[in-house]
Amino acid sequence: DQKAFNILFTELWDPMYSYACSILMNDSLAQDVVQDIWVDFWQRRQDLDVKFLKSYLYKSIRNKCYNHLRNQKFNKIQLEVAHTLSVASDVDQNDDVIELSTRINSVISHLPKRCQVIFRLSRINNIDNKEIAHKLDISQRSVENQISFALRQLRKELAVAKTLFFFL
């Protein structure tokens, strides 16, 4: 019923959004994916026979995110994050996934501002290095250095997170 749906929606929106963000690394797209999942769930609620609703919703998000990434050009960091998160698809591990997602977003947000901008233009907006350099009026080598720095930071954090994740 409507009341139960509203309670579920309110309770699960933020964790589902964080999960989608951690895979897509794009806030707006993650919001669209989660919204689509909820709309689809509401429209199909009579036909669905779901015993583990939370698991169903998270798997739906994961699949929709993967389909989106598959339709885009995969880039290395998205593949690493998607692979790491795919290991944690069970409902019991959702807290770990959310923690990992938060950690990834935190690493990106702690990069120097210029590095964040360059990384997002390159990896999220799929703009090539030459165009970024022209757009920001810096050398192409500076763009490459900033992207390398961001990827090193993310890999370092992912390595720590993976280690902690697998020991839990």
PDB file of C-alpha atoms in Angstrom:
ATOM      1  CA  ASP A   1       0.000   0.000   0.000  1.00  0.00           C
ATOM      2  CA  GLN A   2       0.938   3.668  -0.333  1.00  0.00           C
ATOM      3  CA  LYS A   3       1.869   4.142   3.335  1.00  0.00           C
ATOM      4  CA  ALA A   4       4.250   1.153   3.387  1.00  0.00           C
ATOM      5  CA  PHE A   5       5.788   2.319   0.117  1.00  0.00           C
ATOM      6  CA  ASN A   6       6.404   5.805   1.562  1.00  0.00           C
ATOM      7  CA  ILE A   7       8.090   4.333   4.631  1.00  0.00           C
ATOM      8  CA  LEU A   8      10.320   2.091   2.504  1.00  0.00           C
ATOM      9  CA  PHE A   9      11.131   4.927   0.146  1.00  0.00           C
ATOM     10  CA  THR A  10      12.098   7.258   3.003  1.00  0.00           C
ATOM     11  CA  GLU A  11      14.182   4.598   4.741  1.00  0.00           C
ATOM     12  CA  LEU A  12      16.012   3.244   1.690  1.00  0.00           C
ATOM     13  CA  TRP A  13      16.452   6.250  -0.620  1.00  0.00           C
ATOM     14  CA  ASP A  14      19.762   7.504   0.841  1.00  0.00           C
ATOM     15  CA  PRO A  15      21.546   4.124   1.048  1.00  0.00           C
ATOM     16  CA  MET A  16      20.346   3.185  -2.435  1.00  0.00           C
ATOM     17  CA  TYR A  17      21.487   6.544  -3.788  1.00  0.00           C
ATOM     18  CA  SER A  18      24.922   6.127  -2.156  1.00  0.00           C
ATOM     19  CA  TYR A  19      25.233   2.661  -3.656  1.00  0.00           C
ATOM     20  CA  ALA A  20      24.360   3.918  -7.150  1.00  0.00           C
ATOM     21  CA  CYS A  21      26.762   6.880  -6.739  1.00  0.00           C
ATOM     22  CA  SER A  22      29.586   4.572  -5.792  1.00  0.00           C
ATOM     23  CA  ILE A  23      29.153   2.606  -9.001  1.00  0.00           C
ATOM     24  CA  LEU A  24      28.404   5.425 -11.425  1.00  0.00           C
ATOM     25  CA  MET A  25      30.429   8.227  -9.814  1.00  0.00           C
ATOM     26  CA  ASN A  26      27.835  10.664 -11.083  1.00  0.00           C
ATOM     27  CA  ASP A  27      25.362  12.164  -8.612  1.00  0.00           C
ATOM     28  CA  SER A  28      22.729  13.156 -11.136  1.00  0.00           C
ATOM     29  CA  LEU A  29      22.787   9.831 -12.944  1.00  0.00           C
ATOM     30  CA  ALA A  30      22.684   7.917  -9.650  1.00  0.00           C
ATOM     31  CA  GLN A  31      19.622   9.897  -8.628  1.00  0.00           C
ATOM     32  CA  ASP A  32      17.942   9.049 -11.945  1.00  0.00           C
ATOM     33  CA  VAL A  33      18.756   5.354 -11.565  1.00  0.00           C
ATOM     34  CA  VAL A  34      17.348   5.156  -8.042  1.00  0.00           C
ATOM     35  CA  GLN A  35      14.250   7.093  -9.082  1.00  0.00           C
ATOM     36  CA  ASP A  36      13.728   4.732 -12.031  1.00  0.00           C
ATOM     37  CA  ILE A  37      14.017   1.722  -9.714  1.00  0.00           C
ATOM     38  CA  TRP A  38      11.361   3.129  -7.368  1.00  0.00           C
ATOM     39  CA  VAL A  39       9.022   4.043 -10.228  1.00  0.00           C
ATOM     40  CA  ASP A  40       9.441   0.588 -11.754  1.00  0.00           C
ATOM     41  CA  PHE A  41       8.880  -1.047  -8.367  1.00  0.00           C
ATOM     42  CA  TRP A  42       5.688   0.953  -7.801  1.00  0.00           C
ATOM     43  CA  GLN A  43       4.338   0.197 -11.285  1.00  0.00           C
ATOM     44  CA  ARG A  44       5.069  -3.527 -10.973  1.00  0.00           C
ATOM     45  CA  ARG A  45       4.164  -3.923  -7.285  1.00  0.00           C
ATOM     46  CA  GLN A  46       1.102  -6.117  -8.022  1.00  0.00           C
ATOM     47  CA  ASP A  47       3.073  -8.503 -10.240  1.00  0.00           C
ATOM     48  CA  LEU A  48       6.169  -8.820  -8.064  1.00  0.00           C
ATOM     49  CA  ASP A  49       6.598 -11.728  -5.690  1.00  0.00           C
ATOM     50  CA  VAL A  50       9.581 -10.493  -3.731  1.00  0.00           C
ATOM     51  CA  LYS A  51      10.518 -12.169  -0.476  1.00  0.00           C
ATOM     52  CA  PHE A  52      13.671 -10.150   0.124  1.00  0.00           C
ATOM     53  CA  LEU A  53      12.707  -6.649  -0.935  1.00  0.00           C
ATOM     54  CA  LYS A  54      15.917  -4.896   0.078  1.00  0.00           C
ATOM     55  CA  SER A  55      18.019  -7.417  -1.801  1.00  0.00           C
ATOM     56  CA  TYR A  56      15.767  -7.109  -4.848  1.00  0.00           C
ATOM     57  CA  LEU A  57      16.072  -3.302  -4.866  1.00  0.00           C
ATOM     58  CA  TYR A  58      19.857  -3.333  -4.495  1.00  0.00           C
ATOM     59  CA  LYS A  59      20.262  -5.926  -7.234  1.00  0.00           C
ATOM     60  CA  SER A  60      17.997  -3.830  -9.450  1.00  0.00           C
ATOM     61  CA  ILE A  61      20.194  -0.788  -8.847  1.00  0.00           C
ATOM     62  CA  ARG A  62      23.356  -2.745  -9.508  1.00  0.00           C
ATOM     63  CA  ASN A  63      21.984  -4.178 -12.746  1.00  0.00           C
ATOM     64  CA  LYS A  64      20.677  -0.832 -13.975  1.00  0.00           C
ATOM     65  CA  CYS A  65      24.032   0.824 -13.185  1.00  0.00           C
ATOM     66  CA  TYR A  66      25.941  -1.943 -14.958  1.00  0.00           C
ATOM     67  CA  ASN A  67      23.691  -1.642 -17.985  1.00  0.00           C
ATOM     68  CA  HIS A  68      24.373   2.077 -18.094  1.00  0.00           C
ATOM     69  CA  LEU A  69      28.131   1.570 -17.745  1.00  0.00           C
ATOM     70  CA  ARG A  70      28.069  -1.128 -20.397  1.00  0.00           C
ATOM     71  CA  ASN A  71      26.447   1.333 -22.778  1.00  0.00           C
ATOM     72  CA  GLN A  72      29.145   3.909 -22.059  1.00  0.00           C
ATOM     73  CA  LYS A  73      32.812   3.548 -22.630  1.00  0.00           C
ATOM     74  CA  PHE A  74      34.119   1.792 -19.566  1.00  0.00           C
ATOM     75  CA  ASN A  75      36.976   3.538 -17.921  1.00  0.00           C
ATOM     76  CA  LYS A  76      39.409   1.903 -15.595  1.00  0.00           C
ATOM     77  CA  ILE A  77      38.288   3.387 -12.296  1.00  0.00           C
ATOM     78  CA  GLN A  78      34.609   2.638 -12.937  1.00  0.00           C
ATOM     79  CA  LEU A  79      35.528  -0.966 -13.694  1.00  0.00           C
ATOM     80  CA  GLU A  80      37.535  -1.262 -10.480  1.00  0.00           C
ATOM     81  CA  VAL A  81      34.737   0.200  -8.388  1.00  0.00           C
ATOM     82  CA  ALA A  82      32.054  -1.871 -10.106  1.00  0.00           C
ATOM     83  CA  HIS A  83      34.098  -5.038  -9.634  1.00  0.00           C
ATOM     84  CA  THR A  84      34.709  -4.289  -5.963  1.00  0.00           C
ATOM     85  CA  LEU A  85      31.066  -3.567  -5.331  1.00  0.00           C
ATOM     86  CA  SER A  86      29.784  -6.589  -7.243  1.00  0.00           C
ATOM     87  CA  VAL A  87      31.433  -8.834  -4.662  1.00  0.00           C
ATOM     88  CA  ALA A  88      29.214  -7.280  -2.010  1.00  0.00           C
ATOM     89  CA  SER A  89      25.784  -7.827  -3.508  1.00  0.00           C
ATOM     90  CA  ASP A  90      24.256  -9.746  -0.591  1.00  0.00           C
ATOM     91  CA  VAL A  91      21.895  -7.846   1.664  1.00  0.00           C
ATOM     92  CA  ASP A  92      23.984  -8.675   4.730  1.00  0.00           C
ATOM     93  CA  GLN A  93      26.891  -6.794   3.201  1.00  0.00           C
ATOM     94  CA  ASN A  94      25.005  -3.637   2.197  1.00  0.00           C
ATOM     95  CA  ASP A  95      26.435  -1.685   5.128  1.00  0.00           C
ATOM     96  CA  ASP A  96      29.923  -2.530   3.883  1.00  0.00           C
ATOM     97  CA  VAL A  97      28.980  -1.407   0.390  1.00  0.00           C
ATOM     98  CA  ILE A  98      27.643   1.881   1.691  1.00  0.00           C
ATOM     99  CA  GLU A  99      30.814   2.372   3.723  1.00  0.00           C
ATOM    100  CA  LEU A 100      32.950   1.685   0.654  1.00  0.00           C
ATOM    101  CA  SER A 101      30.840   4.054  -1.411  1.00  0.00           C
ATOM    102  CA  THR A 102      31.260   6.748   1.190  1.00  0.00           C
ATOM    103  CA  ARG A 103      34.995   6.138   1.259  1.00  0.00           C
ATOM    104  CA  ILE A 104      35.300   6.487  -2.530  1.00  0.00           C
ATOM    105  CA  ASN A 105      33.259   9.676  -2.599  1.00  0.00           C
ATOM    106  CA  SER A 106      35.317  10.971   0.302  1.00  0.00           C
ATOM    107  CA  VAL A 107      38.589  10.332  -1.542  1.00  0.00           C
ATOM    108  CA  ILE A 108      37.315  12.224  -4.565  1.00  0.00           C
ATOM    109  CA  SER A 109      36.030  15.102  -2.445  1.00  0.00           C
ATOM    110  CA  HIS A 110      39.391  15.372  -0.634  1.00  0.00           C
ATOM    111  CA  LEU A 111      41.362  15.728  -3.837  1.00  0.00           C
ATOM    112  CA  PRO A 112      42.562  19.248  -4.569  1.00  0.00           C
ATOM    113  CA  LYS A 113      39.786  21.232  -6.262  1.00  0.00           C
ATOM    114  CA  ARG A 114      41.601  21.480  -9.589  1.00  0.00           C
ATOM    115  CA  CYS A 115      42.285  17.735  -9.504  1.00  0.00           C
ATOM    116  CA  GLN A 116      38.607  17.007  -8.755  1.00  0.00           C
ATOM    117  CA  VAL A 117      37.491  19.123 -11.701  1.00  0.00           C
ATOM    118  CA  ILE A 118      39.951  17.491 -14.089  1.00  0.00           C
ATOM    119  CA  PHE A 119      39.148  13.979 -12.837  1.00  0.00           C
ATOM    120  CA  ARG A 120      35.393  14.480 -13.173  1.00  0.00           C
ATOM    121  CA  LEU A 121      35.759  15.984 -16.663  1.00  0.00           C
ATOM    122  CA  SER A 122      37.916  13.057 -17.737  1.00  0.00           C
ATOM    123  CA  ARG A 123      36.350  10.070 -16.037  1.00  0.00           C
ATOM    124  CA  ILE A 124      32.750  11.068 -15.559  1.00  0.00           C
ATOM    125  CA  ASN A 125      32.121  13.364 -18.530  1.00  0.00           C
ATOM    126  CA  ASN A 126      34.466  11.389 -20.825  1.00  0.00           C
ATOM    127  CA  ILE A 127      36.239  14.476 -22.144  1.00  0.00           C
ATOM    128  CA  ASP A 128      39.670  13.785 -23.612  1.00  0.00           C
ATOM    129  CA  ASN A 129      42.820  15.253 -22.068  1.00  0.00           C
ATOM    130  CA  LYS A 130      43.525  17.630 -24.925  1.00  0.00           C
ATOM    131  CA  GLU A 131      40.071  19.185 -24.688  1.00  0.00           C
ATOM    132  CA  ILE A 132      40.329  19.491 -20.893  1.00  0.00           C
ATOM    133  CA  ALA A 133      43.694  21.221 -21.260  1.00  0.00           C
ATOM    134  CA  HIS A 134      42.230  23.650 -23.775  1.00  0.00           C
ATOM    135  CA  LYS A 135      39.116  24.257 -21.667  1.00  0.00           C
ATOM    136  CA  LEU A 136      41.117  24.952 -18.476  1.00  0.00           C
ATOM    137  CA  ASP A 137      43.975  26.715 -20.260  1.00  0.00           C
ATOM    138  CA  ILE A 138      46.646  24.359 -18.908  1.00  0.00           C
ATOM    139  CA  SER A 139      49.057  21.932 -20.546  1.00  0.00           C
ATOM    140  CA  GLN A 140      47.944  18.461 -21.546  1.00  0.00           C
ATOM    141  CA  ARG A 141      50.742  17.080 -19.370  1.00  0.00           C
ATOM    142  CA  SER A 142      49.236  18.839 -16.331  1.00  0.00           C
ATOM    143  CA  VAL A 143      45.907  17.190 -17.081  1.00  0.00           C
ATOM    144  CA  GLU A 144      47.580  13.776 -17.321  1.00  0.00           C
ATOM    145  CA  ASN A 145      49.441  14.359 -14.053  1.00  0.00           C
ATOM    146  CA  GLN A 146      46.250  15.363 -12.231  1.00  0.00           C
ATOM    147  CA  ILE A 147      44.354  12.323 -13.515  1.00  0.00           C
ATOM    148  CA  SER A 148      47.231  10.031 -12.554  1.00  0.00           C
ATOM    149  CA  PHE A 149      47.298  11.546  -9.080  1.00  0.00           C
ATOM    150  CA  ALA A 150      43.532  11.068  -8.637  1.00  0.00           C
ATOM    151  CA  LEU A 151      43.679   7.462  -9.841  1.00  0.00           C
ATOM    152  CA  ARG A 152      46.591   6.702  -7.507  1.00  0.00           C
ATOM    153  CA  GLN A 153      44.641   8.092  -4.566  1.00  0.00           C
ATOM    154  CA  LEU A 154      41.548   6.087  -5.488  1.00  0.00           C
ATOM    155  CA  ARG A 155      43.502   2.879  -6.039  1.00  0.00           C
ATOM    156  CA  LYS A 156      45.299   3.341  -2.742  1.00  0.00           C
ATOM    157  CA  GLU A 157      42.018   3.862  -0.917  1.00  0.00           C
ATOM    158  CA  LEU A 158      40.342   0.995  -2.777  1.00  0.00           C
ATOM    159  CA  ALA A 159      43.209  -1.326  -1.879  1.00  0.00           C
ATOM    160  CA  VAL A 160      42.797  -0.477   1.801  1.00  0.00           C
ATOM    161  CA  ALA A 161      39.013  -0.780   1.550  1.00  0.00           C
ATOM    162  CA  LYS A 162      39.222  -4.120  -0.281  1.00  0.00           C
ATOM    163  CA  THR A 163      41.578  -5.495   2.341  1.00  0.00           C
ATOM    164  CA  LEU A 164      39.314  -4.393   5.177  1.00  0.00           C
ATOM    165  CA  PHE A 165      36.232  -5.537   3.302  1.00  0.00           C
ATOM    166  CA  PHE A 166      37.473  -9.079   2.740  1.00  0.00           C
ATOM    167  CA  PHE A 167      38.616  -9.493   6.346  1.00  0.00           C
ATOM    168  CA  LEU A 168      35.189  -8.580   7.723  1.00  0.00           C
TER     169      LEU A 168
END
